Structures are given as structure tokens and as C-alpha cells.
Amino acid sequence: MTLDQAPPRRHRRPVRRLRAAAAGMAAGALITGLLATPAHAEHGTGTGATVGIGTAIGTAARTVGRSRFVPGPCPRTADPVPALQGARCGTLTVPENRARRSSRTITLAVAIVPAATSRPKPDPVVWLAGGPGDDAVGEAGMAIDGGLNRDRDVIFMSQRGTYSADPALTCPNIDEFNARAVGLVYDAPSTGRLHVEATRTCRRQLASRGIDLSAYNDTESAADYADLRVALGIEQWNVFGISYGTHLALIYMRQHPRGIRSVGIDGILPPSKAGSALTWSSARQGFDGLFKACARQPACNRRYPHLPATFERLVRKLEAHPVTTTVTVPGRATPVKVVLDGGALVNWLTSATHLAPGVPRSLDELAHGKPQRIAEQWAGGKLSPQAFGRVAHGLVYGIFCSEWVPYESRAEAFRGGKRAFPSFPRSVLAQAPQLTFLRPDCHVWNVPAAPRSIRDVTRSNIPTLALSGSFDAQTGASNGPYVARTLSRATVVTVPYEPHVVFATSRCAQEITRSFLDKPTAPKTGCLTTLRPPRFETGP
């Protein structure tokens, strides 16, 4: 599954979002250290060249246990990434499955963007990408645009299975199905059968290449990052994860705390709660945040009174009687058929909080028989070039099907939806936002469940910055206080009026993050008092 691509905000960089791993979603938007984790990942002493004083990080080859970093060319990216100009690059070779001594090796691309200053601080930042399934190297622009490399090098490593890793566990057939699915009833059983068949085809193609699908999970990825730090000769670094990357960061800091100076998590997905019920709760929080902001703005409230009731009425109406329309999508020569049912509307709004100023008007137009605005956004994300060939669906399923689904029953998922949206039809509640048909997908993916300890809360005294947006409908803002309960040196910040991944859209969030790196126990948050709500469109 893959979380839907949220439309980019006007004049702002598109955001990478948490992805679910199923065939019915469009690309680009979610264990203790003893589990199959060799000691060298935590305490390894390398052999070969040693990074010495004055030697730039990433310029020397080094072996750590069964892993090895070698400098080399910068990796391929799906789009040009100007931020990588001048980067030092290479590859980290690691065992595919550390539990098997005879495991083959895989390679992960590494790019190190130098600090903007000539005297960088010795503790760089390592960036953990969103997804699951996004490539960190492709997100370098977001990090550098936010000034993360002001006085520190920033390290990007393609998580195992992602676009610039080898092997890459992308499945174009799933992306192609996502594009066709805009013309199908979103949560219909017939759509579900096609959805699961696309997942089955993906699995068969990857398995035929000899890929060990059970090895693409957070335990192995956390060990990859632990090995990378030692292989680069870094004594301490700072971890910054966005969206799904927060899920990995919380597991990484629990399994391999050594060498971590601080952790920033933005758009928080707690491994201990991850699943459909949490997704419903997050949607409720993000929707309510946006609706309340409209209600507090006199012009918006007068033009669109009772917006929550309007939205829930539309979900019920469309689920009973889906609307079919045609829209024009950039890059497509012919009009595209779009079907909007209740499930499609819920999933549209989950991402459309990135376009908050236009949401009330879009819902009002739909209520008055004009579905084109919503249909164009719904289809546009799934049919954009960024929706094809970039997401590592094999990694997504590897995580969801081993770490999420085994530890949340169908009944628990349904109850979570019912608590959040008691008026929704059962057919809508059966498919959590952006996790459509997850359970049957995981049945055909057929990987073993991770040990139950994967769901443990993370307890740590590592200084942590927990960032959220009040409009985040994908990873609700309440996740920040939740994870902070067991992080003794955590600072919780909710940035008002911002959607998922505030670092990508908020200058204030970027300032807070940079000040956190300067002083992890006392970041400066004064800019929050200057923030104002968006001016909602009121239409003709």
C-alpha cells in the first residue's frame, strides 16, 4: 500500500508523506536490538582505512563486520537533485539477511552533502526518509532547502529496497493499477480483488529475482544505519526522520542507541501503535484541525457553516451513490474518468490538508453537484509522473505485513474507525485511510511476523524533538505527546496550521529544528507565536 500523493501546496515544495503499501494507493504520502542484530552493529571495530582528523566523511573505505562502505559516484535519482552537486558519495554493502551467515549482500547508495560552512561541526545529521518506500537520496532537496546543512554535513542513505539501492523493490505494475483505479469504486470488493492481484504480481516478480522479502524490515534497516555510522568513522551523529522515517528512527534509537547525539522526528508514527486504528485517529485530528480553523475565521464560517457535518454527509451520500465524472489531467491527452465514493473522499481529504485554504470550497462545490475540483486533485496525484516507478512497494509490504498487521486484529481496526467517525458507513470503516485492502494484501505477501517486541515503546534519554502539524491527517499531532511519555529528554512541538511533515512547509519548524541541533535540550520555539491561520478561499 502506498499513501496517496498529496497535492503540492502553492509555491511550496511537494511533501513526501507516509506511505501505506497497497496496490490501490498512488505513490507520493508507515524489536529490540537483540533480534538478529550482530554485536558489530552496536560496538563494531572496523578494519581497513580509518577516517582521521581532517579527513572528510565519506572519502575513505572502511569495513565493519560484514558491512563495507566504499566511496564512489553519486547515485541515480528519479529527478535531478541540485542539492547533490558537490556531494561526496559511495555505497554501503550489507548482508541482505543478517540472521543467515550465507546471505547474499545488497548495496545502499550514500550521499553526503557538505555543510554550508567551511568549519562544520563534527556531528553530522543522518536523514531517514518517509514512506515506507521513499528514497532518502531523492529527499535531499527538502533537507537542504530547510537549512539542515547550515553547519553540519547531512548524510542520505537509500534505505534497503528503495529506488537507488540494489536491488530496488519497486513494482511498476502497482503504480499502473493505481492510475487505473481512479475510474473504479474505491472500496468495492471488485476493486479489492484487482488490488490484491496487483500485489500478488509484485511479489511474484520480486521473488523470481531471488530477493529475500522477509529481510526488508525495520530491524535490518536499523542495523544498516548503525553500520553506516561506524563505517563512516563517525563518533556521534544526529538523526532526523520524517513521516515513516520517524517509525524507523524510534526503532533505531531503541536498538542501536550508541553514537546518537539527538533525534528529530517530524510527522510521528509510533511503532507501538502503528496500524489502521491509529490512521483513523490521525484523520480525525487533521480534519478537525482544519475545520475548526475555518470556523474561527468569520468569512469562512459564514460561507461554509457546519463544515464537518457537510463532509460526513457527503461521505455517506457518495458511498451509497458514487459520482462519476471526467477531468483533464496535465500530461494526459484525453479526459480521465474518475469515480468518487465515500472512501475516495476520505482519502482525498487525508492528503488535501496540504491544500488547506481550498478544502472548504472544494467540499462546498461537491455538495452542490460540482465534483471536478476534488476529482482533478484525486486523479492528478495518481497520474502524475512522480507516481510511477519510485516507491519500493516490497519494502512497504515487508514492514506493514510483518510489523503492523500481525498485531492489530480486523475488529480492533474497525473499532478505531468507529470511534473516530461513528457516522461513517461500515464499508468505509472497513478500509482505513490509505491502507485499503491491507489485510488481504499481507495474506498474499506472506512474510513472517516480526517478534512482538517490534511493538515495544521506545524508552530513551537521548534528546528528542517531536514535531507535528495541527492539520496533519496522516500522523496526528497527539502522537508527539504519546512518544514523549517514555523519552525523558523530549521536546514536543505542534506547529499550528501545518499539514504532515512540517519541516517541508514551515520556516518556523525549520528554525526550531536548527536550534535543536545547536542545543538539543532547549530548542528555540518563539516563532510559534507569530504564526497565523491560512486565509480560506470563499469562492464566488
XYZ file of C-alpha atoms in Angstrom, residues 5 26-27 175-176 178-182 327 329-332 336-338 377-388:
30
model
C 0.291 11.702 -3.162
C -0.781 6.223 -5.521
C 2.832 6.947 -4.841
C 1.658 2.136 -9.874
C -0.157 1.353 -13.122
C -3.240 2.928 -9.003
C -3.664 5.047 -12.123
C -6.458 2.847 -13.473
C -8.166 2.703 -10.092
C -9.270 6.353 -10.200
C -11.436 15.553 -15.743
C -5.092 15.897 -16.043
C -1.799 17.554 -17.054
C 0.179 15.325 -19.385
C -2.855 13.292 -20.460
C -9.789 10.803 -17.411
C -12.762 9.022 -15.845
C -12.946 9.480 -12.076
C -6.817 16.546 -7.377
C -7.683 12.896 -6.695
C -6.692 11.788 -10.203
C -3.829 14.240 -10.591
C -1.783 12.731 -7.769
C -2.186 9.183 -9.007
C -1.466 10.033 -12.642
C 1.477 12.379 -12.128
C 4.934 11.218 -13.282
C 6.021 11.166 -9.619
C 3.535 8.340 -9.019
C 5.323 5.810 -11.225
